[in-house]
mmCIF file of C-alpha atoms in Angstrom:
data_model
loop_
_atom_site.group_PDB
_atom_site.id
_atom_site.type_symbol
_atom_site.label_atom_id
_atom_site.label_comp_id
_atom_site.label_asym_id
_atom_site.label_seq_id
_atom_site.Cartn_x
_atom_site.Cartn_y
_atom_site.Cartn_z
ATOM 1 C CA UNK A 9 9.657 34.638 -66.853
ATOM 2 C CA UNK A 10 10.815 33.857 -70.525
ATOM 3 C CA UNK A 11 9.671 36.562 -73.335
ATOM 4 C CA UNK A 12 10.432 36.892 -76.806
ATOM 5 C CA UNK A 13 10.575 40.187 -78.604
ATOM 6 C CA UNK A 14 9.660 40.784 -82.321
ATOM 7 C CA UNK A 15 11.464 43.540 -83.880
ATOM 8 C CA UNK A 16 11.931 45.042 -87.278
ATOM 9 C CA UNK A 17 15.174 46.283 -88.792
ATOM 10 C CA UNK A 18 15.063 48.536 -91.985
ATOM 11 C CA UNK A 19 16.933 51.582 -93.220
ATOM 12 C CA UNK A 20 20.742 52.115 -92.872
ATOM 13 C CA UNK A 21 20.427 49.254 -89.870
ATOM 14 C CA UNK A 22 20.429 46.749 -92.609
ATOM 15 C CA UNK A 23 24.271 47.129 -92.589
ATOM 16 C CA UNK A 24 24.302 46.670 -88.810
ATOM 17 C CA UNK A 25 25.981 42.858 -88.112
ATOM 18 C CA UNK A 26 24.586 40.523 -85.369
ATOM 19 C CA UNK A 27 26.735 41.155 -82.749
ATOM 20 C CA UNK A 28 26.677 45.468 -83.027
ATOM 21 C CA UNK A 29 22.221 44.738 -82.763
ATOM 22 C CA UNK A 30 22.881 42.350 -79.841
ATOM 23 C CA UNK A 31 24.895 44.961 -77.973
ATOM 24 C CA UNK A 32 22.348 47.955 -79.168
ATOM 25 C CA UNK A 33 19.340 45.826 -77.064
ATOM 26 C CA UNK A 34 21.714 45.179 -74.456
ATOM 27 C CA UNK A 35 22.179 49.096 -74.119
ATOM 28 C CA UNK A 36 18.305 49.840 -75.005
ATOM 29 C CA UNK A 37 17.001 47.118 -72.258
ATOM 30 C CA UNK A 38 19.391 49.254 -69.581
ATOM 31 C CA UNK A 39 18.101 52.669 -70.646
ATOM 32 C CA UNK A 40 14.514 51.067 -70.599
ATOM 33 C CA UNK A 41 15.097 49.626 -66.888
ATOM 34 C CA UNK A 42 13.446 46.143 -67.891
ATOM 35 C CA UNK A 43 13.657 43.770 -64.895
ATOM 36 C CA UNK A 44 15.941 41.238 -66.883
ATOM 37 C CA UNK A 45 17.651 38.181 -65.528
ATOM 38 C CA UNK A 46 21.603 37.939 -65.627
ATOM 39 C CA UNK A 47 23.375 34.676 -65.181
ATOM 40 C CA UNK A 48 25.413 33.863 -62.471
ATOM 41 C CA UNK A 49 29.355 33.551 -62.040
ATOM 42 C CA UNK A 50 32.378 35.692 -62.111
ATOM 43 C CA UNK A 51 31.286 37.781 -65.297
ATOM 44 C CA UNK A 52 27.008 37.599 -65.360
ATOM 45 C CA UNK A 53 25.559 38.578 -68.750
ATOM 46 C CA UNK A 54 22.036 39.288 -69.777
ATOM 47 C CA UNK A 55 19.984 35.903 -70.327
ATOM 48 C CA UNK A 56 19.083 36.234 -74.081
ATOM 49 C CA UNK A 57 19.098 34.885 -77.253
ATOM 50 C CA UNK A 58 18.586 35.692 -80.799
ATOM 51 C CA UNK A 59 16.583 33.256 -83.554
ATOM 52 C CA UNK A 60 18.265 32.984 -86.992
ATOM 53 C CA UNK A 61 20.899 36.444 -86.807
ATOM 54 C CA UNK A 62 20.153 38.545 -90.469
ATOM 55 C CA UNK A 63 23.002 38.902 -92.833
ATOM 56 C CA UNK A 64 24.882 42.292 -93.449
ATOM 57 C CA UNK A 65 22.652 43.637 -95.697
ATOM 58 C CA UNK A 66 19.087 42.405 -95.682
ATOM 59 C CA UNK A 67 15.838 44.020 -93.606
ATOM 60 C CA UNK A 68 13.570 42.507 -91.607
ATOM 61 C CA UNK A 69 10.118 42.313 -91.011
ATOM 62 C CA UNK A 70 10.306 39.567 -88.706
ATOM 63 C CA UNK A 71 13.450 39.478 -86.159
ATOM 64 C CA UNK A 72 13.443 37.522 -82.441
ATOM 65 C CA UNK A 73 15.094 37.696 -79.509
ATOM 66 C CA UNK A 74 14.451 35.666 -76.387
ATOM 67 C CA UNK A 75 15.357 37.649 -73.017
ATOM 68 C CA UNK A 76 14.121 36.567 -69.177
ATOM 69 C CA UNK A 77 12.553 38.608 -66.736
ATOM 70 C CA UNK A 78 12.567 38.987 -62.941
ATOM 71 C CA UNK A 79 9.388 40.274 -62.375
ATOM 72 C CA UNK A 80 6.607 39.923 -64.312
ATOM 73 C CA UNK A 81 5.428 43.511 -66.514
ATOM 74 C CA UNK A 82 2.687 43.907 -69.479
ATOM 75 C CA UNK A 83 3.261 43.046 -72.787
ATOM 76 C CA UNK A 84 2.494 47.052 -73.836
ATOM 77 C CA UNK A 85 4.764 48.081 -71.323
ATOM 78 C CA UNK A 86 7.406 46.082 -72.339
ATOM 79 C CA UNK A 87 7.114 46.953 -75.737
ATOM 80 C CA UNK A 88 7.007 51.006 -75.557
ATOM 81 C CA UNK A 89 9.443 51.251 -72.983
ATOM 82 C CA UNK A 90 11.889 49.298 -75.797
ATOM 83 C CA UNK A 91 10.676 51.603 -78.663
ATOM 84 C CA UNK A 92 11.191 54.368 -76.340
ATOM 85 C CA UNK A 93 14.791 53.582 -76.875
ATOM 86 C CA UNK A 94 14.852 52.589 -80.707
ATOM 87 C CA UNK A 95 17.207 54.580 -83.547
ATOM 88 C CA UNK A 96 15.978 55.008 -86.834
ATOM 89 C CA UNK A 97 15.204 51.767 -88.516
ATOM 90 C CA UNK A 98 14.485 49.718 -85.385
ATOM 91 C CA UNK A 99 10.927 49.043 -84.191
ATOM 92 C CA UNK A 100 9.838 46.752 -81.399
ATOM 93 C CA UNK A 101 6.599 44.692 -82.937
ATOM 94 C CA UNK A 102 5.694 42.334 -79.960
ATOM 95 C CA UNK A 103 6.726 40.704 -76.528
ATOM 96 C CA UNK A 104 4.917 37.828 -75.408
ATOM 97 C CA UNK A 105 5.917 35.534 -72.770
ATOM 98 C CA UNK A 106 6.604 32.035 -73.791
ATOM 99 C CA UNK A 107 4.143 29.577 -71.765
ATOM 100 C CA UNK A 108 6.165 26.757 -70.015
ATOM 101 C CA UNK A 109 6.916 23.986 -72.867
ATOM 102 C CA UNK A 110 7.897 26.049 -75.407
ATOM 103 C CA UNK A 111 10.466 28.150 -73.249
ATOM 104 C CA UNK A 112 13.620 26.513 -75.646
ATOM 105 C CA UNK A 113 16.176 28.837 -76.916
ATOM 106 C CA UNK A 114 14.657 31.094 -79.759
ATOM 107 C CA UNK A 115 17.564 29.795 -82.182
ATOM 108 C CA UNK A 116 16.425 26.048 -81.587
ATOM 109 C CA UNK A 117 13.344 26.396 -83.146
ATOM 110 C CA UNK A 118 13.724 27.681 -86.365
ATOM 111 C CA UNK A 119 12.738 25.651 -89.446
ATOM 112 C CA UNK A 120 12.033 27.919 -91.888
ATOM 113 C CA UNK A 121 11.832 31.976 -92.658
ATOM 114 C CA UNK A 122 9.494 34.345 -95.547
ATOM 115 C CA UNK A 123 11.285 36.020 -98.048
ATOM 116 C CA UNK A 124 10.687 38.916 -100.294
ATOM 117 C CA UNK A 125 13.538 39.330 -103.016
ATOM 118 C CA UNK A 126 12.776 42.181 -105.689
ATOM 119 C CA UNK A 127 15.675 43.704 -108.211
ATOM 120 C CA UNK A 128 18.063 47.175 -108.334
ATOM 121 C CA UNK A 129 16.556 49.343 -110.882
ATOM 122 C CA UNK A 130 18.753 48.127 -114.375
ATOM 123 C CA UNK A 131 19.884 44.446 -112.543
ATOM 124 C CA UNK A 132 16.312 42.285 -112.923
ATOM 125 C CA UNK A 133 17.035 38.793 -114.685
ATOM 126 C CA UNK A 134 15.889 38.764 -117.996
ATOM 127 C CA UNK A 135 12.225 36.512 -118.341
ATOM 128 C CA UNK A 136 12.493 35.851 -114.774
ATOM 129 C CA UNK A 137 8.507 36.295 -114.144
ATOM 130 C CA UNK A 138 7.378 33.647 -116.768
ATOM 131 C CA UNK A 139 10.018 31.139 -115.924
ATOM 132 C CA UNK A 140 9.603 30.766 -112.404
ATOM 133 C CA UNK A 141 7.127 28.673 -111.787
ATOM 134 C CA UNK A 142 9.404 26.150 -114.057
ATOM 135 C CA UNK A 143 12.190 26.626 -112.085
ATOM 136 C CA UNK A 144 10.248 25.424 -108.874
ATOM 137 C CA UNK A 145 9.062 23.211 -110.354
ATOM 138 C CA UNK A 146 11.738 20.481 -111.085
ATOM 139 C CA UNK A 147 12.492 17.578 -109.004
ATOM 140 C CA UNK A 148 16.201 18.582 -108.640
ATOM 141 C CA UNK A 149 18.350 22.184 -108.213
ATOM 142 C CA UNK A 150 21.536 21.033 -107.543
ATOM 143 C CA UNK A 151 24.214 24.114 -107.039
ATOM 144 C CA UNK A 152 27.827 23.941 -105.763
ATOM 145 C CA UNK A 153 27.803 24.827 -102.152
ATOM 146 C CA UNK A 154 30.677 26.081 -100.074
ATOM 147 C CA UNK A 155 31.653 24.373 -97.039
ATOM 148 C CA UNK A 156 34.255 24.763 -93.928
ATOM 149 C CA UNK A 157 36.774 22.784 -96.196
ATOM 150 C CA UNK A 158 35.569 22.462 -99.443
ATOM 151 C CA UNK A 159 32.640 22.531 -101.835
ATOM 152 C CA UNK A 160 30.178 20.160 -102.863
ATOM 153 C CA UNK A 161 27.432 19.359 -104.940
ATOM 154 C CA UNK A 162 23.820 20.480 -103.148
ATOM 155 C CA UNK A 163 20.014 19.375 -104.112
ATOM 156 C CA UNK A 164 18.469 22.564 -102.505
ATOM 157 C CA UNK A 165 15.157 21.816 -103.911
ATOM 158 C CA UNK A 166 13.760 20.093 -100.759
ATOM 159 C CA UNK A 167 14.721 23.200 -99.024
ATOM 160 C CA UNK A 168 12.740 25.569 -101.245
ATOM 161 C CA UNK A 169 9.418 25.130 -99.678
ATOM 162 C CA UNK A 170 7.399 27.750 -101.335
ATOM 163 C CA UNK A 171 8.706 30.058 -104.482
ATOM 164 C CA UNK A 172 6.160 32.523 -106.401
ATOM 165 C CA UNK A 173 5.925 36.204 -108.426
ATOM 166 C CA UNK A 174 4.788 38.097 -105.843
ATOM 167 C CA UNK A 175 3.936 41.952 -106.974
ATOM 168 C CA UNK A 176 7.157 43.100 -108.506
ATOM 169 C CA UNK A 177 9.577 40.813 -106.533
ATOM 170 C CA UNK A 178 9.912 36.994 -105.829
ATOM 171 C CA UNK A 179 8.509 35.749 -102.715
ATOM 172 C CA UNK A 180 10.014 32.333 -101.140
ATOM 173 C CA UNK A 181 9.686 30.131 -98.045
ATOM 174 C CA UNK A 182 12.729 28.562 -97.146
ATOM 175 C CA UNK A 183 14.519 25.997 -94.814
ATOM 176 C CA UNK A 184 16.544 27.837 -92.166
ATOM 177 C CA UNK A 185 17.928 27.171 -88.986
ATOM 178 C CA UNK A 186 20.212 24.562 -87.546
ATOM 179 C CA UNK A 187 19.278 21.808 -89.668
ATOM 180 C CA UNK A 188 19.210 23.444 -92.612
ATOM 181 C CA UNK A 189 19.899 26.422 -93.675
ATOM 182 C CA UNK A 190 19.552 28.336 -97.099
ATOM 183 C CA UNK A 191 20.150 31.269 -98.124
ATOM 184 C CA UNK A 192 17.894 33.381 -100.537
ATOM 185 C CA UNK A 193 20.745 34.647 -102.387
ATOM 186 C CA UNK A 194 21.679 31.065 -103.581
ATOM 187 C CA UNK A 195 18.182 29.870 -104.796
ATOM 188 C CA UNK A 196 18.539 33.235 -106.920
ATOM 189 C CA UNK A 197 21.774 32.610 -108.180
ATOM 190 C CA UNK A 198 20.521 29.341 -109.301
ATOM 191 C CA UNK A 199 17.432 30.831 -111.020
ATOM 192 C CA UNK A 200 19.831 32.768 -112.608
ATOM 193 C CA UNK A 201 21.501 29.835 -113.929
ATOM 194 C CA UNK A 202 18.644 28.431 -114.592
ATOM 195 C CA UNK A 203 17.589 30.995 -116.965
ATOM 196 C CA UNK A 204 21.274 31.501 -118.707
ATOM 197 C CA UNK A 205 22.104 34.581 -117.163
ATOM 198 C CA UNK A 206 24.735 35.966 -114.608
ATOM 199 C CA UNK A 207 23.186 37.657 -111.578
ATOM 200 C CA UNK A 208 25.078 41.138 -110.803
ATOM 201 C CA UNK A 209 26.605 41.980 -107.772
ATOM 202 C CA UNK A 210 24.780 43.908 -105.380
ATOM 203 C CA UNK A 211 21.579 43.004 -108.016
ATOM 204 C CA UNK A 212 19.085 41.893 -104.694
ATOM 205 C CA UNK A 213 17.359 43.812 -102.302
ATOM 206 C CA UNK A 214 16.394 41.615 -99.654
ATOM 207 C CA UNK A 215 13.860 41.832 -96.542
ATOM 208 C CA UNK A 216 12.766 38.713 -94.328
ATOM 209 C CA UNK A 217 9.616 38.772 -93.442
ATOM 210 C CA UNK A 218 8.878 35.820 -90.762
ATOM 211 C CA UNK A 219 10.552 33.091 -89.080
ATOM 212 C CA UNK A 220 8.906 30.089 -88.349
ATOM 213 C CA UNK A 221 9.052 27.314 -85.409
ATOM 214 C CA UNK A 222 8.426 23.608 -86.941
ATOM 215 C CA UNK A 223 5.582 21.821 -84.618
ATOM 216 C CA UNK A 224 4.008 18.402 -84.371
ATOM 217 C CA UNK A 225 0.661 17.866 -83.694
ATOM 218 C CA UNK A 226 -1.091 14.233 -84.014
ATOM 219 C CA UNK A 227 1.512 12.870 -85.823
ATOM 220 C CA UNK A 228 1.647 15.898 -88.810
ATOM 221 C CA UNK A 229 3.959 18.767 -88.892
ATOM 222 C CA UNK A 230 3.217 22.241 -89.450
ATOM 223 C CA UNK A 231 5.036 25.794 -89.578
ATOM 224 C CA UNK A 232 4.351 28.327 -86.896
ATOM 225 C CA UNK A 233 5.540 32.049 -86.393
ATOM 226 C CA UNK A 234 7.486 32.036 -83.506
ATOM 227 C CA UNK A 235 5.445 35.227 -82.569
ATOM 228 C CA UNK A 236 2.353 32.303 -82.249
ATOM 229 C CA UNK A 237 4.196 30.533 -79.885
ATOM 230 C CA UNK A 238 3.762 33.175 -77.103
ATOM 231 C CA UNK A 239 0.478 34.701 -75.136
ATOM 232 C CA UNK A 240 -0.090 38.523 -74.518
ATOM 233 C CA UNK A 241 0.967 39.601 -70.895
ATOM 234 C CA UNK A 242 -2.316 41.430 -69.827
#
């Protein structure tokens, strides 16, 4: 049985990298002694596998991990035997299993994540409030993006799907995933830009808030938490 596992990382665990909160559920699904699947072969590793890894950095509203099971436990089990076993800054929001059909990799499926940028005290952009909505608004944001080898010229407007005031920070939906994937910090550095201004180092305080699975029904596309895409396990 596949599950996937919502979690929320804020605090000091926003400098934790990918592969340090990989190993911490590794330890917390031992200490929790969750029936999970290991792989086969000379060297068998938990079956599991994280959608979209957060940068250094930023917290999290809306993290996902998909892990298999042997047996088959509750979802409110599941989840406060995890939390049971959560530091400071970590906080298990959901398991749900994944129905058969929509049991691909967690990191396959993202299109598109929720952000909510706001300013260090002394570091917001000048004007930014009144000129967003022209910002988003034009047909083209081209920025110089680094590559593997090089850099190049980028339209990321098409990627920008959503970009509003939102209380005292900006709120944006944005592509992500394998296809493509954008970072908030370069849609802000090109507001900045765009409004004459150099952003600061360290200026951004930034927490995801949901990651999304792209679907196709009758011929249309829509976005979808990837929480939505799993049942309760009663």
């Amino acid at each position: 049985m596949k599950v996937r596992v919502k979690f929320a990382k804020t605090g000091a665990m926003k400098f934790i990298g990918h592969l340090d909160i990989m190993r911490f559920f590794q330890k917390a699904i031992r200490r929790a002694e969750l029936p999970v699947a290991f792989s086969e072969g000379f060297s068998p590793h938990m079956i599991m596998s994280f959608a979209a890894p957060l940068g250094v950095g930023i917290t999290s509203a809306g993290e996902y991990f998909d892990m298999e099971l042997t047996q088959e436990l509750p979802s409110r089990e599941l989840k406060e035997r995890l939390n049971r076993q959560m530091v400071e800054g970590m906080e298990v929001l959901s398991v749900r299993r994944i129905p058969e059909g929509k049991a691909s990799k967690a990191m396959s499926l993202v299109a598109a994540a929720d952000y909510l940028v706001s300013f260090r005290e002394g570091m917001e952009l000048t004007g930014w409030r009144e000129k967003i909505a022209e910002f988003y608004g034009q047909d083209s944001i081209v920025i110089m993006r680094k590559t593997k080898r090089s850099e190049k010229e980028t339209d990321i407007r098409p990627w920008i799907l959503q970009l509003e005031a939102r209380g005292e920070g900006i709120f944006m939906r944005v592509s992500q995933g394998s296809v493509h994937n954008l970072k908030p910090e370069l849609v802000l550095e090109a507001f900045a830009r765009f409004l004459g201004q150099e952003l600061a180092p360290m200026a951004l305080l930034i927490q995801r808030l949901e990651v999304y699975a792209e679907l196709e029904e009758q011929g249309e596309k829509r976005l979808c938490p990837l929480e939505d895409l799993g049942e309760n396990i009663e």
